[in-house]
Amino acid sequence: MGEPRFAGAASSDDNRPTTAPPSPPPPPRQLVSLVQPSQKKKHKTKVFRVFRSVFRSLPIITPVCKFPTLPMGIPDSHRTVSGARVTGTLFGYRKGRVSLSLQETPKCLPTLVVELAMQTNVLQKELSSGMVRIALECEKRPDKDKTKILDEPLWTMYCNGKKSGYGVKREATAEDLNVMELLKAVSMGAGVLPGNSDTEGPDGELAYMRAHFERVVGSKDSETLYMLSPEGNNGPELSIFFVRI
């Protein structure tokens, strides 16, 4: 008698390899309808506002320094007149590096995209503590060099005084633009978006946090972004310093 067969086993006379059904294609990306940022000229500020901006733009990045406890967030109604208001978005896959995108408004193309030296889940844990200070440092350039500080390609990054690696400026990718397009109607908030990454796969979720930031220019070697919180909202406090030393 022949050997017993398991149910569903292929017969000996059918040795053709079986192929898995093809996986469904990823969802199509939305067409990007973001517009170019305007070329508005900056208004001149009074002398005392300039000094205040310089003072506020000096970061404290000493590793042994402990930050004092301050009220959470800067209320939107108390932001200083000397700073320009921009839209900032922190986004990334949970196990991937988080990126920062700056836009004039949520409907504009990004003016800056920086890949930070921190995983998204680590930044989420830091924000849950209530206060985060990110400093991005690079070396000073010769006086004749007119490169703007936000045009620098590479920064050494510190988070709450601890060195975490290097932040890298890059051009906005198709995936970056797709995220900005999906969030075009969002002015402030946090959540997750369905993933569409080669590394995370279509089932991976992309976390984001969007807020208004006050952009304060201290000098050609110093700019600071202060996250603004809605009136009465005790959310996390986040400041990002761009500094040449």
Short mmCIF file of C-alpha atoms in Angstrom, two decimals:
data_model
loop_
_atom_site.label_atom_id
_atom_site.label_comp_id
_atom_site.label_asym_id
_atom_site.label_seq_id
_atom_site.Cartn_x
_atom_site.Cartn_y
_atom_site.Cartn_z
CA MET A 1 0.00 0.00 0.00
CA GLY A 2 1.12 3.52 -0.71
CA GLU A 3 2.11 6.00 1.99
CA PRO A 4 -0.74 8.07 3.44
CA ARG A 5 -1.08 11.59 2.12
CA PHE A 6 -1.85 14.74 4.14
CA ALA A 7 -4.96 16.55 3.12
CA GLY A 8 -4.18 19.20 0.61
CA ALA A 9 -0.72 17.81 -0.27
CA ALA A 10 0.34 17.97 -3.88
CA SER A 11 0.29 14.65 -5.78
CA SER A 12 3.56 13.14 -6.99
CA ASP A 13 2.57 13.68 -10.59
CA ASP A 14 2.15 17.44 -10.08
CA ASN A 15 5.52 18.93 -9.15
CA ARG A 16 4.86 22.34 -10.61
CA PRO A 17 5.92 25.13 -8.15
CA THR A 18 3.11 27.11 -6.60
CA THR A 19 3.32 30.91 -6.71
CA ALA A 20 1.83 33.28 -4.15
CA PRO A 21 -0.79 35.68 -5.43
CA PRO A 22 0.64 39.12 -6.22
CA SER A 23 0.37 41.69 -3.43
CA PRO A 24 -1.99 44.55 -4.05
CA PRO A 25 -0.33 47.73 -5.32
CA PRO A 26 0.20 50.58 -2.81
CA PRO A 27 -2.42 53.32 -2.81
CA PRO A 28 -1.68 56.04 -5.34
CA ARG A 29 -0.17 59.27 -4.07
CA GLN A 30 -2.22 62.40 -4.18
CA LEU A 31 -1.35 65.03 -6.74
CA VAL A 32 0.60 67.82 -5.07
CA SER A 33 -1.28 71.11 -5.14
CA LEU A 34 1.03 73.02 -2.77
CA VAL A 35 2.01 76.48 -3.94
CA GLN A 36 5.28 78.35 -3.89
CA PRO A 37 5.87 80.51 -0.79
CA SER A 38 5.52 84.24 -1.26
CA GLN A 39 8.49 86.56 -1.48
CA LYS A 40 7.30 89.04 1.10
CA LYS A 41 9.92 91.46 2.37
CA LYS A 42 10.68 91.45 6.05
CA HIS A 43 9.60 94.55 7.97
CA LYS A 44 12.22 96.45 9.91
CA THR A 45 12.00 96.15 13.67
CA LYS A 46 12.89 98.59 16.39
CA VAL A 47 16.30 98.39 18.06
CA PHE A 48 15.01 97.00 21.37
CA ARG A 49 13.19 94.18 19.54
CA VAL A 50 16.41 93.22 17.78
CA PHE A 51 18.26 93.02 21.10
CA ARG A 52 15.46 90.92 22.54
CA SER A 53 15.63 88.55 19.58
CA VAL A 54 19.40 88.14 20.00
CA PHE A 55 18.98 87.39 23.69
CA ARG A 56 16.24 84.83 23.11
CA SER A 57 18.22 83.08 20.36
CA LEU A 58 21.12 82.05 22.61
CA PRO A 59 20.69 78.32 23.39
CA ILE A 60 21.84 76.53 26.54
CA ILE A 61 23.40 73.28 25.39
CA THR A 62 25.77 72.36 28.21
CA PRO A 63 25.23 68.62 28.88
CA VAL A 64 25.40 69.04 32.69
CA CYS A 65 22.89 71.87 32.73
CA LYS A 66 19.39 71.10 33.97
CA PHE A 67 16.60 73.16 32.48
CA PRO A 68 14.32 74.91 34.97
CA THR A 69 10.62 74.18 35.12
CA LEU A 70 8.67 76.70 33.03
CA PRO A 71 5.01 77.03 31.99
CA MET A 72 4.29 74.68 29.12
CA GLY A 73 4.18 76.25 25.69
CA ILE A 74 4.19 79.86 24.55
CA PRO A 75 0.58 81.04 24.19
CA ASP A 76 -0.17 82.18 20.66
CA SER A 77 -1.52 85.50 21.88
CA HIS A 78 1.74 86.28 23.72
CA ARG A 79 4.17 85.72 20.86
CA THR A 80 6.58 88.59 20.22
CA VAL A 81 6.11 90.93 17.29
CA SER A 82 9.75 90.52 16.24
CA GLY A 83 9.29 86.94 15.03
CA ALA A 84 7.71 85.66 11.84
CA ARG A 85 5.08 82.96 12.20
CA VAL A 86 5.67 79.76 10.20
CA THR A 87 4.20 76.27 10.07
CA GLY A 88 6.44 73.49 11.37
CA THR A 89 5.82 69.75 11.00
CA LEU A 90 7.74 66.95 12.72
CA PHE A 91 7.04 63.61 11.08
CA GLY A 92 8.51 60.16 10.61
CA TYR A 93 8.00 56.42 10.92
CA ARG A 94 8.19 55.07 14.44
CA LYS A 95 11.49 53.25 13.95
CA GLY A 96 12.87 55.77 11.47
CA ARG A 97 14.45 59.19 11.83
CA VAL A 98 12.18 62.14 12.37
CA SER A 99 12.19 65.04 9.91
CA LEU A 100 11.38 68.72 10.34
CA SER A 101 9.56 70.61 7.60
CA LEU A 102 9.02 74.39 7.59
CA GLN A 103 6.35 76.05 5.48
CA GLU A 104 5.11 79.60 5.15
CA THR A 105 1.57 78.21 5.45
CA PRO A 106 0.20 74.64 5.31
CA LYS A 107 -0.72 75.24 1.65
CA CYS A 108 2.83 76.16 0.59
CA LEU A 109 5.74 74.01 -0.50
CA PRO A 110 8.36 73.42 2.23
CA THR A 111 11.08 76.05 2.52
CA LEU A 112 13.25 73.73 4.63
CA VAL A 113 13.41 69.98 5.33
CA VAL A 114 15.90 68.68 7.91
CA GLU A 115 16.36 65.03 8.82
CA LEU A 116 17.12 65.01 12.54
CA ALA A 117 19.45 62.62 14.36
CA MET A 118 16.66 61.05 16.42
CA GLN A 119 14.11 58.33 15.97
CA THR A 120 10.47 59.36 15.97
CA ASN A 121 9.54 57.24 19.01
CA VAL A 122 12.45 58.73 21.00
CA LEU A 123 11.31 62.28 20.23
CA GLN A 124 7.77 61.36 21.27
CA LYS A 125 9.10 60.21 24.65
CA GLU A 126 11.09 63.43 25.07
CA LEU A 127 8.03 65.54 24.24
CA SER A 128 5.97 63.64 26.80
CA SER A 129 8.31 65.02 29.47
CA GLY A 130 7.05 68.51 28.63
CA MET A 131 10.15 70.41 27.48
CA VAL A 132 12.50 69.77 24.56
CA ARG A 133 15.42 71.90 23.39
CA ILE A 134 17.02 70.93 20.08
CA ALA A 135 20.22 72.71 19.08
CA LEU A 136 21.67 72.37 15.58
CA GLU A 137 25.25 73.65 15.45
CA CYS A 138 27.71 74.20 12.61
CA GLU A 139 30.98 76.03 12.18
CA LYS A 140 31.16 79.70 11.30
CA ARG A 141 31.98 80.62 7.73
CA PRO A 142 34.33 83.37 6.50
CA ASP A 143 32.82 86.85 6.55
CA LYS A 144 32.68 86.94 2.75
CA ASP A 145 30.61 83.76 2.65
CA LYS A 146 26.96 84.76 2.30
CA THR A 147 25.47 81.30 2.98
CA LYS A 148 22.36 81.64 5.13
CA ILE A 149 22.30 79.55 8.27
CA LEU A 150 19.22 77.59 7.17
CA ASP A 151 21.03 76.74 3.93
CA GLU A 152 23.80 74.86 5.76
CA PRO A 153 23.90 71.20 4.66
CA LEU A 154 24.94 69.61 7.99
CA TRP A 155 24.59 70.35 11.70
CA THR A 156 25.73 68.70 14.90
CA MET A 157 22.57 68.01 16.88
CA TYR A 158 21.95 68.21 20.62
CA CYS A 159 18.69 67.32 22.36
CA ASN A 160 18.30 68.68 25.88
CA GLY A 161 22.05 69.11 26.10
CA LYS A 162 23.00 65.61 24.88
CA LYS A 163 24.71 65.11 21.55
CA SER A 164 22.65 62.79 19.38
CA GLY A 165 24.35 62.86 15.97
CA TYR A 166 23.97 65.02 12.88
CA GLY A 167 21.05 66.81 11.30
CA VAL A 168 21.05 66.84 7.50
CA LYS A 169 19.27 69.28 5.22
CA ARG A 170 17.75 67.69 2.13
CA GLU A 171 15.44 68.47 -0.72
CA ALA A 172 11.82 67.55 -0.14
CA THR A 173 11.17 64.03 -1.46
CA ALA A 174 8.00 62.81 -3.13
CA GLU A 175 6.98 61.23 0.17
CA ASP A 176 7.61 64.49 2.05
CA LEU A 177 5.38 66.36 -0.39
CA ASN A 178 2.72 63.68 -0.10
CA VAL A 179 2.68 64.12 3.69
CA MET A 180 2.42 67.91 3.36
CA GLU A 181 -0.40 67.47 0.85
CA LEU A 182 -2.33 65.18 3.22
CA LEU A 183 -1.89 67.71 6.03
CA LYS A 184 -2.75 70.76 3.92
CA ALA A 185 -5.98 71.36 5.83
CA VAL A 186 -4.31 70.89 9.25
CA SER A 187 -2.95 74.01 10.95
CA MET A 188 -2.16 72.42 14.34
CA GLY A 189 -2.41 68.92 15.73
CA ALA A 190 -0.81 65.48 16.01
CA GLY A 191 -1.70 61.99 14.82
CA VAL A 192 -0.74 59.22 12.40
CA LEU A 193 -1.01 58.76 8.65
CA PRO A 194 -1.10 55.49 6.69
CA GLY A 195 2.39 54.47 5.65
CA ASN A 196 3.64 54.26 2.10
CA SER A 197 7.33 53.60 2.55
CA ASP A 198 9.62 51.01 1.00
CA THR A 199 11.17 50.36 4.42
CA GLU A 200 8.06 50.34 6.60
CA GLY A 201 5.67 48.88 4.04
CA PRO A 202 2.10 49.93 3.35
CA ASP A 203 1.00 48.90 6.85
CA GLY A 204 3.50 51.18 8.64
CA GLU A 205 2.12 54.29 10.30
CA LEU A 206 3.72 57.69 9.99
CA ALA A 207 3.42 59.90 13.06
CA TYR A 208 3.28 63.69 12.79
CA MET A 209 3.01 66.78 14.94
CA ARG A 210 2.20 70.15 13.39
CA ALA A 211 2.21 73.55 15.08
CA HIS A 212 2.83 77.24 14.52
CA PHE A 213 6.39 78.35 15.29
CA GLU A 214 7.76 81.80 15.92
CA ARG A 215 10.92 82.23 13.87
CA VAL A 216 13.32 84.67 15.52
CA VAL A 217 16.44 85.80 13.64
CA GLY A 218 19.09 86.80 16.15
CA SER A 219 21.90 87.35 13.65
CA LYS A 220 23.30 85.82 10.48
CA ASP A 221 24.68 83.06 12.72
CA SER A 222 21.64 82.42 14.91
CA GLU A 223 17.97 81.60 14.33
CA THR A 224 15.44 80.06 16.69
CA LEU A 225 12.07 78.40 16.30
CA TYR A 226 9.68 78.59 19.28
CA MET A 227 6.62 76.35 19.14
CA LEU A 228 3.40 78.24 19.89
CA SER A 229 0.62 76.61 21.90
CA PRO A 230 -3.06 77.54 21.65
CA GLU A 231 -4.39 79.78 24.42
CA GLY A 232 -4.84 77.80 27.61
CA ASN A 233 -3.32 74.58 26.23
CA ASN A 234 -0.61 73.10 28.47
CA GLY A 235 1.13 71.17 25.72
CA PRO A 236 4.83 70.36 25.36
CA GLU A 237 7.33 73.20 24.96
CA LEU A 238 9.68 72.84 22.01
CA SER A 239 12.46 75.17 20.85
CA ILE A 240 14.84 74.54 17.95
CA PHE A 241 18.08 76.54 17.73
CA PHE A 242 20.19 76.95 14.58
CA VAL A 243 23.61 78.26 15.60
CA ARG A 244 27.02 78.84 14.01
CA ILE A 245 29.88 78.67 16.54
#
